[in-house]
Structures are given as structure tokens and as C-alpha cells.
Amino acid sequence: MITLLKYEIYRRWKWLVIRYAALIILGLIFFNRASASPMQYDIIAASMGKFFLISIIAFAIIIVEGINMLKEDLFESSGYLTFTLPKSERSILFAKNFLLFVQLFLWALVSIQFGTMFLKLLPLEEVSRYMAEIDLPVYPAILFVLTAFFNFVLMVQFSLTLTRTLLYRNKYSGIISVGIFFLLAYLIENFYYGPFLNQIKHAYIEIGTSSASNIDLLSGGYTAVFLNIILAIIFFTATAYLLENKINI
Amino acid sequence: MEYILTTKQLSKYFYQKKALEKVDINIEKGKIYGILGPNGGGKSTLLKLAAGLLKPSGGEITIDNKNPGVYTKSIVSYLPEANYFYKWMKIRDALNFFKDFYDDFDMERARKSIEFMKLEEKEKITSLSKGMLGRLKLALALSRKAKLYLLDEPLNGIDPVSREKIITSILDAFNKKSTIIICSHLIYYIEKLLDYVFFLSEGQIILAGEAEDLRNKRGISIDRLYQEVFQ
């Protein structure tokens, strides 16, 4: 596992360093500009907005890379090298996704750190008022977003693996993977999250910690995070099973 | 008799198209086998099944009495026809990669092979010509002390001078503890290596035997026999 992880990092270490260094350096530049203009909230807000735009771009790159990590080995000749290594397909998949999770975690860490720094430049009472209006449990929301996007990649990986398993070297594989992904997304939203979140809504009313209105996934708190973790385990196991027992490379 | 690879009624279909149909073969330890046949005959499919890249549609394949899996991958050295290296790799990276993943990889032998094949460790793999790439793949595959070598078209795209180098390397790597299976349609070059041959066409074995016996019985070379069979 460690050797697999070592090569997953080694093959892209330059980009990893550039990505996080750019995020931190640009964050510092924008923060410096914002902190040099105290009480000028339009400048602070503009700097903050620019940083979050950069942060979202970095995030999108991480997600695309997470998908490509497996896609390349499934659809390109490098799969002959990867899948003839004396390692289980499960550990190959785990190494790729472990790196993805670490990347998402680091991204969240940097973004939250800068987010907090920017917020401190805004008037405290204003921030408190907005936070009260949003009424969002911060930590579960962050964990939910992280696990949700991690699941997004796992779902895409599963769709690609399933397509490759069902259709060997088919030129329509890409479009069929997209179809499978949307079907899965629909089923999960309606039959997996739906019933559970209704229960969460009911629980909130009983304990009286939140308004029952406008309830959504983010307000599902740790329960929604737990649902995501279960889903991640299901997709990881299903993809590993296909790789080990069914797929033709 | 000890077999390193056995198939029983092994079949592989891609949708309705048959790639292999009910193939029974036994590969003995310590010999060099040739699987010969035209393109699309099922040669590469058989090797990919042995390498664990494809899953059988029917029947069974075992290597050292085990189904393809982590263990068999640790004793099988597979050389595919395609360029299977990662795009980021230099030759040096590929050497280290093999050293890290395969316990049976002999770095010293690999370095000698790289030198013999006139390749430079600092070269980026994407910049290599087809011939150089073929030589590199072979140098790496044969630098493992594997029990079974699966060589899929090792001479394709290789110039005549390099072909001789490759034949020499295969002979150097071979010992009585290992077995080599070579798939090729360039029979002329590999004929002298082969102990046993299978002729594979449309997913079925149509002729098999000791190379020497076939030559003596028919009075012609394997190369000539191939041309007669597949005319």
C-alpha cells in the first residue's frame, strides 16, 4: 500500500506542490491587500471573493484529478502496468482515493484558515448576524461538503468501472458512464438521502436546536456525514469488487 | 510432469465475438513455448487471461496451480504489445518502479540490459522510438527472475538489428526454472528459440507439438509450416 501511495504522489508531486503553494501565496497576497484597507469592506469583500474563486479552481482540479487517477488506468495502456502489479485491486484503488482524500483535506484546511482570517477583518457583529441567519452547524457542514465531493469522485469511478466492465473497448463508454452516473445520483437522492433526511428533520423539531423549515442536506448535521461515509464504503467496495472479479483491462 | 500454466476448456467472448473457445493447454516448466497465429487469432487474449487482465467467460486458467491474482502476478512477468508505461516516467523511474514492486527484479541485470540495448537511464519514455521502447519493455520484463514470462509480440516494430539483440536477451534470461511463452507472427526470428508450438486460429488450437518433431515429421521449418497452415 505504501509503495502504491508513494508512486501516486511521486508521479504528480510537482503539481501538488505548485497547487498548494499557489493557493497559499495568492491567499496571502489577497489577505495582505484586504488587511491593508481596514474598514474598507468593499475591498475586503473583493479580496475575499478572489481568494475563494482561486480556491474553487484548485478544488475543481483536485476533483478532476481524482477521477483521472483511475480513468487513465481503466481506459489507457498504462492499465497493463498497474493491474499486473502484485497488489490487490482493492489496495490500488485505496491508494488512489487516500491521496484524493488527503488532497481534499489539505484544500479544506487552507481554505478554512484563510476564510477565518478574512472574516476577522469584517465587523464582528455583522458576521455574527449573518451566521445566526444562516444557522448552519459549521463543522458538520464542512465535513459534509468534503465527504460529498469525495463520494462524487467515487461515484464517477464506479460509473467508469461499471461501463468498462459491461462494455469492452466501446467508443460510447464515456457517454454511457455519464448516463450511469446521473441515474445513480437520481436514485441516491430520492431513495437514500430522502427518507433519512425526513427523519433528521423530525429529530430537529424534537430537540429544538434548529428551525424545521428550509431543512436540506447541509442541515442534516453529522447524520448526513454518516450517510456519506456509508455511501463511500458502498461505492469503494463495489468498484473494488468489479476490478477484482469482473473487469477486462 | 510439472505444469506452470494449465487451461481447461478456457473460453473468452467479447459480446458475441469469440476470442478463445474451449482451449486446453498445459505448459511445462523449463521450456520455451510459441503461440503462433495471425492477428485476431486469440494469442494476446490468452496471454492477458494468464496475466490476470482479462477474466474468463468460461473454463479455467491456473498458474502454478493458482487462479490469476496477487500471487500469480508476483511470479509472472508480462510484456504487452502496447506501450504500458506511465507518461511521466523516465527509464530510471521505470527501473525503480520495477525494483519497488517486484521482489524478483534484478536491478543489476536490468542496468546491463539497458546498456546492452543502447538505452540511457535519463531518457524520457515518451521520447523513445518504437524500437527503443520495445527494447526497454523487454529489458525490464526479462530482468525479473520470474517463473513464467509472457511475451506478446516482442519483435513487433523492431528493426532487424534490434531483433537479434532481443533474441539474445531472451536466451540469456531463460533457465530451467523458468518458462517462456512467446506470441508472435514473426516466426522466422523466434523459431530457433522454441521447444513447443501451438498454432492458434479463431480462438482454437489447430495444431500443437514439439518444434523439433513437427520439423522432422513435415520436413519443413516452423516458419514454412506456419505459412502453409495459415495460407
CSV table of C-alpha atoms in Angstrom, one decimal:
chain,number,residue,atom,x,y,z
A,1,MET,CA,0.0,0.0,0.0
A,2,ILE,CA,2.8,2.4,1.0
A,3,THR,CA,4.6,1.8,-2.3
A,4,LEU,CA,1.5,2.4,-4.3
A,5,LEU,CA,0.8,5.6,-2.4
A,6,LYS,CA,4.4,6.6,-2.9
A,7,TYR,CA,4.1,6.4,-6.7
A,8,GLU,CA,0.7,8.1,-6.7
A,9,ILE,CA,2.4,11.0,-5.0
A,10,TYR,CA,5.7,10.8,-7.0
A,11,ARG,CA,4.0,10.9,-10.4
A,12,ARG,CA,2.3,14.2,-9.5
A,13,TRP,CA,4.3,15.7,-6.7
A,14,LYS,CA,5.4,18.8,-8.7
A,15,TRP,CA,1.7,19.7,-9.4
A,16,LEU,CA,0.8,19.0,-5.8
A,17,VAL,CA,3.4,21.5,-4.6
A,18,ILE,CA,2.6,24.1,-7.2
A,19,ARG,CA,-1.2,23.8,-6.5
A,20,TYR,CA,-1.0,24.3,-2.7
A,21,ALA,CA,1.9,26.8,-2.9
A,22,ALA,CA,-0.2,28.9,-5.4
A,23,LEU,CA,-3.2,28.7,-3.2
A,24,ILE,CA,-1.3,29.8,-0.1
A,25,ILE,CA,0.7,32.6,-1.9
A,26,LEU,CA,-2.4,34.0,-3.6
A,27,GLY,CA,-4.3,33.8,-0.3
A,28,LEU,CA,-1.5,35.7,1.4
A,29,ILE,CA,-1.5,38.4,-1.4
A,30,PHE,CA,-5.3,38.9,-1.2
A,31,PHE,CA,-5.3,38.9,2.6
A,32,ASN,CA,-2.4,41.4,2.7
A,33,ARG,CA,-4.4,43.6,0.3
A,34,ALA,CA,-7.6,43.3,2.5
A,35,SER,CA,-5.8,43.9,5.8
A,36,ALA,CA,-4.1,47.0,4.4
A,37,SER,CA,-7.5,48.5,3.9
A,38,PRO,CA,-9.2,48.4,7.3
A,39,MET,CA,-12.9,49.3,7.4
A,40,GLN,CA,-13.0,49.4,3.6
A,41,TYR,CA,-15.4,46.5,3.4
A,42,ASP,CA,-15.8,46.5,-0.4
A,43,ILE,CA,-12.0,46.0,-0.8
A,44,ILE,CA,-12.0,43.2,1.8
A,45,ALA,CA,-15.0,41.5,0.2
A,46,ALA,CA,-13.4,41.7,-3.2
A,47,SER,CA,-10.1,40.2,-2.0
A,48,MET,CA,-12.1,37.5,-0.1
A,49,GLY,CA,-14.1,36.8,-3.3
A,50,LYS,CA,-11.0,36.5,-5.4
A,51,PHE,CA,-9.4,34.1,-2.9
A,52,PHE,CA,-12.5,31.9,-2.9
A,53,LEU,CA,-12.6,31.8,-6.7
A,54,ILE,CA,-8.9,30.6,-6.7
A,55,SER,CA,-9.8,28.1,-4.0
A,56,ILE,CA,-12.7,26.7,-6.1
A,57,ILE,CA,-10.5,26.4,-9.1
A,58,ALA,CA,-8.0,24.4,-7.0
A,59,PHE,CA,-10.8,22.3,-5.7
A,60,ALA,CA,-12.1,21.5,-9.2
A,61,ILE,CA,-8.6,20.5,-10.3
A,62,ILE,CA,-8.4,18.1,-7.3
A,63,ILE,CA,-11.7,16.5,-8.2
A,64,VAL,CA,-10.9,16.1,-11.9
A,65,GLU,CA,-7.5,14.6,-11.0
A,66,GLY,CA,-9.2,12.2,-8.6
A,67,ILE,CA,-11.4,11.0,-11.5
A,68,ASN,CA,-8.5,10.7,-13.9
A,69,MET,CA,-6.4,8.7,-11.5
A,70,LEU,CA,-8.5,5.7,-12.1
A,71,LYS,CA,-9.8,6.6,-15.6
A,72,GLU,CA,-6.3,6.5,-17.1
A,73,ASP,CA,-5.7,3.0,-15.8
A,74,LEU,CA,-9.1,1.8,-17.0
A,75,PHE,CA,-9.0,3.2,-20.5
A,76,GLU,CA,-5.3,3.6,-21.4
A,77,SER,CA,-2.5,1.1,-21.9
A,78,SER,CA,-1.0,2.1,-18.5
A,79,GLY,CA,-3.6,-0.2,-17.0
A,80,TYR,CA,-1.5,-3.1,-18.2
A,81,LEU,CA,1.2,-1.9,-15.9
A,82,THR,CA,-1.0,-1.0,-12.9
A,83,PHE,CA,-3.2,-4.1,-13.0
A,84,THR,CA,-0.3,-6.6,-13.4
A,85,LEU,CA,1.4,-5.4,-10.2
A,86,PRO,CA,1.4,-8.0,-7.4
A,87,LYS,CA,-1.0,-5.9,-5.4
A,88,SER,CA,-4.7,-6.4,-4.9
A,89,GLU,CA,-7.0,-4.1,-7.0
A,90,ARG,CA,-8.6,-3.0,-3.7
A,91,SER,CA,-5.3,-1.6,-2.4
A,92,ILE,CA,-4.6,0.0,-5.8
A,93,LEU,CA,-8.0,1.8,-5.6
A,94,PHE,CA,-7.4,2.6,-1.9
A,95,ALA,CA,-4.1,4.3,-2.6
A,96,LYS,CA,-5.6,6.5,-5.3
A,97,ASN,CA,-8.5,7.5,-3.1
A,98,PHE,CA,-6.5,8.0,0.0
A,99,LEU,CA,-4.4,10.6,-1.9
A,100,LEU,CA,-7.6,12.2,-3.1
A,101,PHE,CA,-8.9,12.5,0.5
A,102,VAL,CA,-5.7,13.9,1.8
A,103,GLN,CA,-5.8,16.5,-1.0
A,104,LEU,CA,-9.3,17.5,-0.2
A,105,PHE,CA,-8.5,17.7,3.5
A,106,LEU,CA,-5.5,19.9,2.8
A,107,TRP,CA,-7.5,22.1,0.5
A,108,ALA,CA,-10.2,22.5,3.2
A,109,LEU,CA,-7.6,23.3,5.8
A,110,VAL,CA,-6.0,26.1,3.7
A,111,SER,CA,-9.4,27.5,2.6
A,112,ILE,CA,-10.9,27.5,6.1
A,113,GLN,CA,-7.8,29.1,7.5
A,114,PHE,CA,-7.9,31.9,5.0
A,115,GLY,CA,-11.7,32.1,5.3
A,116,THR,CA,-11.3,32.7,9.1
A,117,MET,CA,-8.6,35.3,8.6
A,118,PHE,CA,-10.8,37.2,6.1
A,119,LEU,CA,-13.8,37.0,8.4
A,120,LYS,CA,-11.8,38.5,11.3
A,121,LEU,CA,-11.4,41.7,9.1
A,122,LEU,CA,-15.1,42.2,8.9
A,123,PRO,CA,-17.1,43.8,11.8
A,124,LEU,CA,-17.8,41.1,14.4
A,125,GLU,CA,-21.5,42.0,15.0
A,126,GLU,CA,-22.2,41.9,11.2
A,127,VAL,CA,-20.6,38.4,10.9
A,128,SER,CA,-22.4,37.1,13.9
A,129,ARG,CA,-25.7,38.4,12.5
A,130,TYR,CA,-25.1,36.6,9.2
A,131,MET,CA,-24.0,33.4,10.9
A,132,ALA,CA,-27.2,33.5,13.0
A,133,GLU,CA,-29.3,34.0,9.9
A,134,ILE,CA,-27.7,31.1,8.1
A,135,ASP,CA,-28.0,29.0,11.3
A,136,LEU,CA,-25.6,26.4,9.9
A,137,PRO,CA,-23.6,23.9,12.1
A,138,VAL,CA,-20.2,24.8,10.7
A,139,TYR,CA,-18.1,21.6,11.3
A,140,PRO,CA,-20.7,19.1,10.2
A,141,ALA,CA,-21.3,21.3,7.1
A,142,ILE,CA,-17.6,21.3,6.2
A,143,LEU,CA,-17.4,17.5,6.8
A,144,PHE,CA,-20.5,17.0,4.7
A,145,VAL,CA,-19.1,19.0,1.8
A,146,LEU,CA,-15.8,17.1,2.0
A,147,THR,CA,-17.4,13.7,2.1
A,148,ALA,CA,-20.0,14.6,-0.5
A,149,PHE,CA,-17.3,15.6,-3.1
A,150,PHE,CA,-15.3,12.6,-2.1
A,151,ASN,CA,-18.4,10.5,-2.8
A,152,PHE,CA,-18.9,12.3,-6.1
A,153,VAL,CA,-15.5,11.1,-7.3
A,154,LEU,CA,-16.2,7.6,-6.0
A,155,MET,CA,-19.5,7.6,-7.9
A,156,VAL,CA,-17.8,8.6,-11.1
A,157,GLN,CA,-15.1,6.0,-10.6
A,158,PHE,CA,-17.8,3.4,-10.1
A,159,SER,CA,-19.6,4.5,-13.2
A,160,LEU,CA,-16.5,4.3,-15.2
A,161,THR,CA,-15.6,0.9,-13.9
A,162,LEU,CA,-19.1,-0.5,-14.4
A,163,THR,CA,-19.1,0.9,-18.0
A,164,ARG,CA,-15.7,-0.7,-18.7
A,165,THR,CA,-16.9,-4.0,-17.2
A,166,LEU,CA,-20.1,-4.1,-19.3
A,167,LEU,CA,-18.6,-2.6,-22.5
A,168,TYR,CA,-15.1,-3.6,-23.5
A,169,ARG,CA,-13.5,-1.0,-25.7
A,170,ASN,CA,-16.7,0.7,-26.8
A,171,LYS,CA,-16.5,4.2,-28.3
A,172,TYR,CA,-19.6,5.2,-26.4
A,173,SER,CA,-18.1,4.3,-23.0
A,174,GLY,CA,-17.7,7.9,-21.9
A,175,ILE,CA,-21.3,9.0,-22.6
A,176,ILE,CA,-22.7,5.8,-21.0
A,177,SER,CA,-20.6,6.4,-17.9
A,178,VAL,CA,-22.2,9.8,-17.6
A,179,GLY,CA,-25.7,8.2,-18.0
A,180,ILE,CA,-24.9,5.7,-15.3
A,181,PHE,CA,-23.7,8.5,-13.0
A,182,PHE,CA,-26.8,10.6,-13.4
A,183,LEU,CA,-29.0,7.5,-12.8
A,184,LEU,CA,-27.1,6.7,-9.6
A,185,ALA,CA,-27.3,10.3,-8.5
A,186,TYR,CA,-31.1,10.3,-9.0
A,187,LEU,CA,-31.5,7.0,-7.1
A,188,ILE,CA,-29.4,8.2,-4.2
A,189,GLU,CA,-31.1,11.5,-3.9
A,190,ASN,CA,-34.6,10.0,-3.9
A,191,PHE,CA,-34.2,6.7,-2.2
A,192,TYR,CA,-31.2,7.0,0.0
A,193,TYR,CA,-30.9,10.6,1.4
A,194,GLY,CA,-34.6,11.4,1.0
A,195,PRO,CA,-36.2,9.1,3.7
A,196,PHE,CA,-33.3,9.6,6.1
A,197,LEU,CA,-33.4,13.4,5.9
A,198,ASN,CA,-37.1,13.4,6.7
A,199,GLN,CA,-36.2,11.7,9.9
A,200,ILE,CA,-33.5,14.2,10.6
A,201,LYS,CA,-36.0,17.0,10.1
A,202,HIS,CA,-38.3,15.3,12.7
A,203,ALA,CA,-35.4,14.9,15.1
A,204,TYR,CA,-34.6,18.6,14.9
A,205,ILE,CA,-38.1,19.6,15.8
A,206,GLU,CA,-38.0,17.3,18.9
A,207,ILE,CA,-34.7,18.6,20.3
A,208,GLY,CA,-35.5,22.1,19.3
A,209,THR,CA,-32.0,23.1,18.1
A,210,SER,CA,-33.0,24.3,14.7
A,211,SER,CA,-35.8,25.5,12.7
A,212,ALA,CA,-37.8,22.8,11.0
A,213,SER,CA,-38.3,24.9,7.9
A,214,ASN,CA,-35.9,25.0,5.0
A,215,ILE,CA,-34.3,21.8,6.0
A,216,ASP,CA,-31.8,20.4,3.5
A,217,LEU,CA,-28.8,18.1,3.2
A,218,LEU,CA,-26.4,20.6,4.9
A,219,SER,CA,-28.6,20.9,7.9
A,220,GLY,CA,-28.5,17.1,8.3
A,221,GLY,CA,-25.5,17.6,10.6
A,222,TYR,CA,-23.4,14.6,11.5
A,223,THR,CA,-26.2,12.2,10.4
A,224,ALA,CA,-25.7,13.4,6.8
A,225,VAL,CA,-21.9,13.0,7.2
A,226,PHE,CA,-22.5,9.4,8.4
A,227,LEU,CA,-24.8,8.7,5.4
A,228,ASN,CA,-22.0,9.9,3.1
A,229,ILE,CA,-19.4,7.7,4.8
A,230,ILE,CA,-21.7,4.7,4.4
A,231,LEU,CA,-22.2,5.6,0.7
A,232,ALA,CA,-18.4,6.0,0.3
A,233,ILE,CA,-17.9,2.5,1.7
A,234,ILE,CA,-20.5,1.1,-0.7
A,235,PHE,CA,-19.0,2.7,-3.8
A,236,PHE,CA,-15.5,1.8,-2.9
A,237,THR,CA,-16.4,-1.9,-2.2
A,238,ALA,CA,-18.5,-2.2,-5.4
A,239,THR,CA,-15.7,-0.6,-7.5
A,240,ALA,CA,-13.0,-2.9,-5.9
A,241,TYR,CA,-15.2,-5.9,-6.5
A,242,LEU,CA,-15.6,-5.1,-10.2
A,243,LEU,CA,-11.9,-4.5,-10.5
A,244,GLU,CA,-11.0,-7.8,-8.8
A,245,ASN,CA,-13.6,-10.1,-10.3
A,246,LYS,CA,-15.3,-8.7,-13.4
A,247,ILE,CA,-13.4,-6.1,-15.4
A,248,ASN,CA,-11.4,-6.7,-18.6
A,249,ILE,CA,-8.5,-4.4,-19.0
B,1,MET,CA,5.3,-33.7,-15.2
B,2,GLU,CA,5.1,-30.2,-13.6
B,3,TYR,CA,3.0,-27.6,-15.3
B,4,ILE,CA,3.3,-23.9,-14.7
B,5,LEU,CA,0.2,-23.0,-16.7
B,6,THR,CA,-2.9,-25.0,-17.3
B,7,THR,CA,-6.1,-24.2,-19.0
B,8,LYS,CA,-9.3,-26.3,-19.1
B,9,GLN,CA,-11.9,-25.5,-21.6
B,10,LEU,CA,-10.9,-21.9,-21.4
B,11,SER,CA,-13.2,-19.5,-23.3
B,12,LYS,CA,-13.3,-15.8,-23.7
B,13,TYR,CA,-16.0,-13.9,-25.5
B,14,PHE,CA,-16.4,-10.2,-26.1
B,15,TYR,CA,-20.1,-9.8,-26.6
B,16,GLN,CA,-21.0,-12.3,-29.3
B,17,LYS,CA,-17.4,-12.4,-30.7
B,18,LYS,CA,-15.4,-15.4,-29.6
B,19,ALA,CA,-11.7,-14.7,-28.8
B,20,LEU,CA,-11.0,-18.1,-27.3
B,21,GLU,CA,-13.1,-21.2,-27.3
B,22,LYS,CA,-12.6,-24.2,-25.1
B,23,VAL,CA,-8.8,-24.1,-25.1
B,24,ASP,CA,-7.0,-26.9,-23.2
B,25,ILE,CA,-3.3,-26.4,-22.9
B,26,ASN,CA,-0.6,-27.5,-20.4
B,27,ILE,CA,2.6,-25.5,-20.2
B,28,GLU,CA,5.5,-27.4,-18.7
B,29,LYS,CA,8.2,-25.7,-16.5
B,30,GLY,CA,11.6,-25.1,-18.1
B,31,LYS,CA,10.6,-24.7,-21.7
B,32,ILE,CA,10.0,-22.0,-24.3
B,33,TYR,CA,6.6,-22.1,-26.0
B,34,GLY,CA,5.5,-20.3,-29.1
B,35,ILE,CA,1.9,-19.4,-29.6
B,36,LEU,CA,1.7,-18.7,-33.2
B,37,GLY,CA,-1.1,-17.4,-35.4
B,38,PRO,CA,-2.4,-14.5,-37.4
B,39,ASN,CA,-3.7,-11.3,-35.8
B,40,GLY,CA,-7.0,-11.7,-34.1
B,41,GLY,CA,-6.4,-15.4,-33.6
B,42,GLY,CA,-6.6,-15.2,-29.8
B,43,LYS,CA,-2.9,-15.1,-28.9
B,44,SER,CA,-3.0,-11.8,-26.9
B,45,THR,CA,-6.2,-12.8,-25.3
B,46,LEU,CA,-4.7,-16.0,-23.9
B,47,LEU,CA,-1.7,-14.0,-22.5
B,48,LYS,CA,-3.9,-11.4,-21.0
B,49,LEU,CA,-6.0,-14.1,-19.3
B,50,ALA,CA,-2.8,-15.5,-17.9
B,51,ALA,CA,-1.6,-12.1,-16.8
B,52,GLY,CA,-4.9,-11.5,-14.9
B,53,LEU,CA,-6.0,-8.6,-17.1
B,54,LEU,CA,-9.0,-10.4,-18.6
B,55,LYS,CA,-11.5,-12.6,-16.8
B,56,PRO,CA,-12.5,-15.9,-18.5
B,57,SER,CA,-16.0,-16.3,-19.9
B,58,GLY,CA,-15.8,-20.0,-19.3
B,59,GLY,CA,-13.4,-22.7,-18.2
B,60,GLU,CA,-10.4,-22.2,-16.0
B,61,ILE,CA,-6.8,-21.0,-16.1
B,62,THR,CA,-4.3,-21.7,-13.4
B,63,ILE,CA,-0.7,-20.6,-13.0
B,64,ASP,CA,1.4,-22.6,-10.5
B,65,ASN,CA,-1.9,-24.2,-9.5
B,66,LYS,CA,-3.5,-20.8,-8.6
B,67,ASN,CA,-6.1,-18.7,-10.3
B,68,PRO,CA,-4.8,-15.4,-11.5
B,69,GLY,CA,-4.4,-13.0,-8.6
B,70,VAL,CA,-1.8,-11.3,-6.5
B,71,TYR,CA,0.3,-14.4,-6.2
B,72,THR,CA,0.4,-15.2,-9.9
B,73,LYS,CA,1.2,-11.6,-10.7
B,74,SER,CA,4.2,-11.9,-8.4
B,75,ILE,CA,5.6,-14.8,-10.4
B,76,VAL,CA,4.5,-13.8,-13.9
B,77,SER,CA,6.4,-11.3,-16.0
B,78,TYR,CA,4.1,-9.9,-18.7
B,79,LEU,CA,5.3,-7.9,-21.7
B,80,PRO,CA,2.3,-6.4,-23.6
B,81,GLU,CA,2.4,-5.3,-27.2
B,82,ALA,CA,1.3,-1.8,-26.2
B,83,ASN,CA,3.4,0.9,-24.6
B,84,TYR,CA,2.2,0.4,-21.0
B,85,PHE,CA,4.5,2.9,-19.2
B,86,TYR,CA,3.2,6.0,-17.4
B,87,LYS,CA,3.7,9.2,-19.4
B,88,TRP,CA,5.7,10.8,-16.5
B,89,MET,CA,8.3,8.1,-16.5
B,90,LYS,CA,12.0,8.3,-17.5
B,91,ILE,CA,13.8,5.0,-18.0
B,92,ARG,CA,15.3,5.5,-14.5
B,93,ASP,CA,11.8,5.8,-13.0
B,94,ALA,CA,10.7,2.6,-14.7
B,95,LEU,CA,13.7,0.7,-13.3
B,96,ASN,CA,13.0,2.0,-9.8
B,97,PHE,CA,9.3,1.2,-10.2
B,98,PHE,CA,10.0,-2.4,-11.1
B,99,LYS,CA,12.5,-2.7,-8.2
B,100,ASP,CA,10.0,-1.4,-5.7
B,101,PHE,CA,7.1,-3.6,-6.8
B,102,TYR,CA,8.7,-6.9,-7.8
B,103,ASP,CA,10.8,-8.8,-5.3
B,104,ASP,CA,12.3,-10.8,-8.1
B,105,PHE,CA,13.6,-7.8,-10.1
B,106,ASP,CA,17.3,-7.9,-10.6
B,107,MET,CA,18.5,-4.3,-10.9
B,108,GLU,CA,22.0,-5.2,-11.9
B,109,ARG,CA,20.7,-7.3,-14.8
B,110,ALA,CA,18.3,-4.6,-15.8
B,111,ARG,CA,21.1,-2.0,-15.9
B,112,LYS,CA,23.2,-4.3,-18.0
B,113,SER,CA,20.3,-5.0,-20.4
B,114,ILE,CA,19.6,-1.2,-20.7
B,115,GLU,CA,23.2,-0.7,-21.6
B,116,PHE,CA,23.2,-3.7,-24.0
B,117,MET,CA,20.1,-2.3,-25.6
B,118,LYS,CA,21.8,1.0,-26.0
B,119,LEU,CA,19.4,3.0,-23.9
B,120,GLU,CA,20.1,5.8,-21.4
B,121,GLU,CA,18.5,5.9,-18.0
B,122,LYS,CA,17.9,9.6,-18.1
B,123,GLU,CA,15.8,9.4,-21.3
B,124,LYS,CA,12.1,10.2,-21.0
B,125,ILE,CA,10.0,7.2,-22.1
B,126,THR,CA,7.6,9.3,-24.3
B,127,SER,CA,10.6,10.4,-26.4
B,128,LEU,CA,11.7,6.8,-27.3
B,129,SER,CA,11.2,5.4,-30.7
B,130,LYS,CA,9.1,2.3,-31.2
B,131,GLY,CA,12.2,0.1,-31.4
B,132,MET,CA,13.8,1.6,-28.3
B,133,LEU,CA,10.5,1.2,-26.4
B,134,GLY,CA,10.3,-2.4,-27.4
B,135,ARG,CA,13.9,-3.0,-26.2
B,136,LEU,CA,13.1,-1.2,-22.9
B,137,LYS,CA,10.0,-3.3,-22.3
B,138,LEU,CA,11.9,-6.5,-22.9
B,139,ALA,CA,14.9,-5.4,-20.8
B,140,LEU,CA,12.5,-4.8,-17.8
B,141,ALA,CA,10.4,-7.9,-18.3
B,142,LEU,CA,13.4,-10.2,-18.6
B,143,SER,CA,15.2,-8.6,-15.6
B,144,ARG,CA,12.7,-10.3,-13.3
B,145,LYS,CA,13.6,-13.8,-12.1
B,146,ALA,CA,10.0,-14.8,-12.8
B,147,LYS,CA,8.7,-18.3,-13.1
B,148,LEU,CA,6.7,-17.5,-16.2
B,149,TYR,CA,7.4,-14.9,-18.8
B,150,LEU,CA,4.6,-13.9,-21.2
B,151,LEU,CA,5.9,-12.1,-24.2
B,152,ASP,CA,3.3,-10.6,-26.5
B,153,GLU,CA,4.8,-9.8,-29.9
B,154,PRO,CA,8.2,-8.8,-28.6
B,155,LEU,CA,9.5,-8.2,-32.1
B,156,ASN,CA,6.8,-6.0,-33.5
B,157,GLY,CA,8.1,-2.7,-34.8
B,158,ILE,CA,11.7,-3.7,-34.0
B,159,ASP,CA,14.4,-3.3,-36.6
B,160,PRO,CA,16.4,-6.4,-37.7
B,161,VAL,CA,19.5,-5.5,-35.7
B,162,SER,CA,17.4,-5.0,-32.5
B,163,ARG,CA,15.6,-8.2,-33.2
B,164,GLU,CA,18.9,-10.1,-32.8
B,165,LYS,CA,19.6,-8.3,-29.5
B,166,ILE,CA,16.1,-9.3,-28.3
B,167,ILE,CA,16.6,-12.9,-29.2
B,168,THR,CA,19.9,-12.9,-27.3
B,169,SER,CA,18.3,-11.3,-24.3
B,170,ILE,CA,15.5,-13.9,-24.2
B,171,LEU,CA,18.1,-16.7,-24.3
B,172,ASP,CA,20.1,-15.1,-21.6
B,173,ALA,CA,17.1,-14.8,-19.3
B,174,PHE,CA,16.0,-18.3,-19.8
B,175,ASN,CA,16.9,-21.0,-17.3
B,176,LYS,CA,15.4,-24.4,-16.5
B,177,LYS,CA,13.5,-22.9,-13.6
B,178,SER,CA,11.6,-20.5,-15.8
B,179,THR,CA,9.2,-20.9,-18.6
B,180,ILE,CA,8.7,-18.5,-21.5
B,181,ILE,CA,5.6,-18.1,-23.7
B,182,ILE,CA,6.1,-16.0,-26.8
B,183,CYS,CA,3.2,-14.9,-29.0
B,184,SER,CA,4.3,-13.8,-32.4
B,185,HIS,CA,3.6,-13.9,-36.1
B,186,LEU,CA,7.3,-13.2,-36.9
B,187,ILE,CA,8.1,-16.9,-36.8
B,188,TYR,CA,11.4,-16.7,-38.7
B,189,TYR,CA,13.1,-14.9,-35.9
B,190,ILE,CA,11.9,-16.8,-32.9
B,191,GLU,CA,11.8,-20.3,-34.4
B,192,LYS,CA,15.2,-21.3,-33.1
B,193,LEU,CA,14.1,-20.4,-29.5
B,194,LEU,CA,11.0,-22.6,-29.4
B,195,ASP,CA,10.7,-26.0,-27.8
B,196,TYR,CA,7.0,-26.4,-28.4
B,197,VAL,CA,4.5,-24.6,-30.5
B,198,PHE,CA,0.7,-24.0,-30.6
B,199,PHE,CA,-0.9,-22.7,-33.7
B,200,LEU,CA,-3.9,-20.7,-32.7
B,201,SER,CA,-6.6,-19.6,-35.1
B,202,GLU,CA,-10.0,-18.1,-34.5
B,203,GLY,CA,-9.7,-18.8,-30.8
B,204,GLN,CA,-8.9,-22.5,-31.2
B,205,ILE,CA,-5.7,-24.6,-31.3
B,206,ILE,CA,-5.5,-26.1,-34.7
B,207,LEU,CA,-2.0,-27.6,-34.4
B,208,ALA,CA,0.4,-28.3,-31.5
B,209,GLY,CA,3.6,-30.2,-30.9
B,210,GLU,CA,7.3,-30.2,-30.1
B,211,ALA,CA,9.0,-27.9,-32.6
B,212,GLU,CA,11.6,-30.5,-33.5
B,213,ASP,CA,9.0,-33.2,-34.0
B,214,LEU,CA,7.0,-31.0,-36.3
B,215,ARG,CA,10.0,-30.1,-38.3
B,216,ASN,CA,11.1,-33.7,-38.7
B,217,LYS,CA,7.7,-35.1,-39.5
B,218,ARG,CA,6.8,-32.4,-42.1
B,219,GLY,CA,10.3,-31.9,-43.4
B,220,ILE,CA,9.9,-28.1,-43.3
B,221,SER,CA,10.7,-25.3,-40.9
B,222,ILE,CA,8.1,-24.0,-38.4
B,223,ASP,CA,8.1,-20.7,-40.4
B,224,ARG,CA,7.2,-22.6,-43.6
B,225,LEU,CA,4.6,-24.7,-41.7
B,226,TYR,CA,3.0,-21.5,-40.4
B,227,GLN,CA,2.7,-20.2,-43.9
B,228,GLU,CA,1.1,-23.5,-45.1
B,229,VAL,CA,-1.3,-23.6,-42.2
B,230,PHE,CA,-2.5,-20.1,-42.5
B,231,GLN,CA,-2.4,-19.7,-46.2
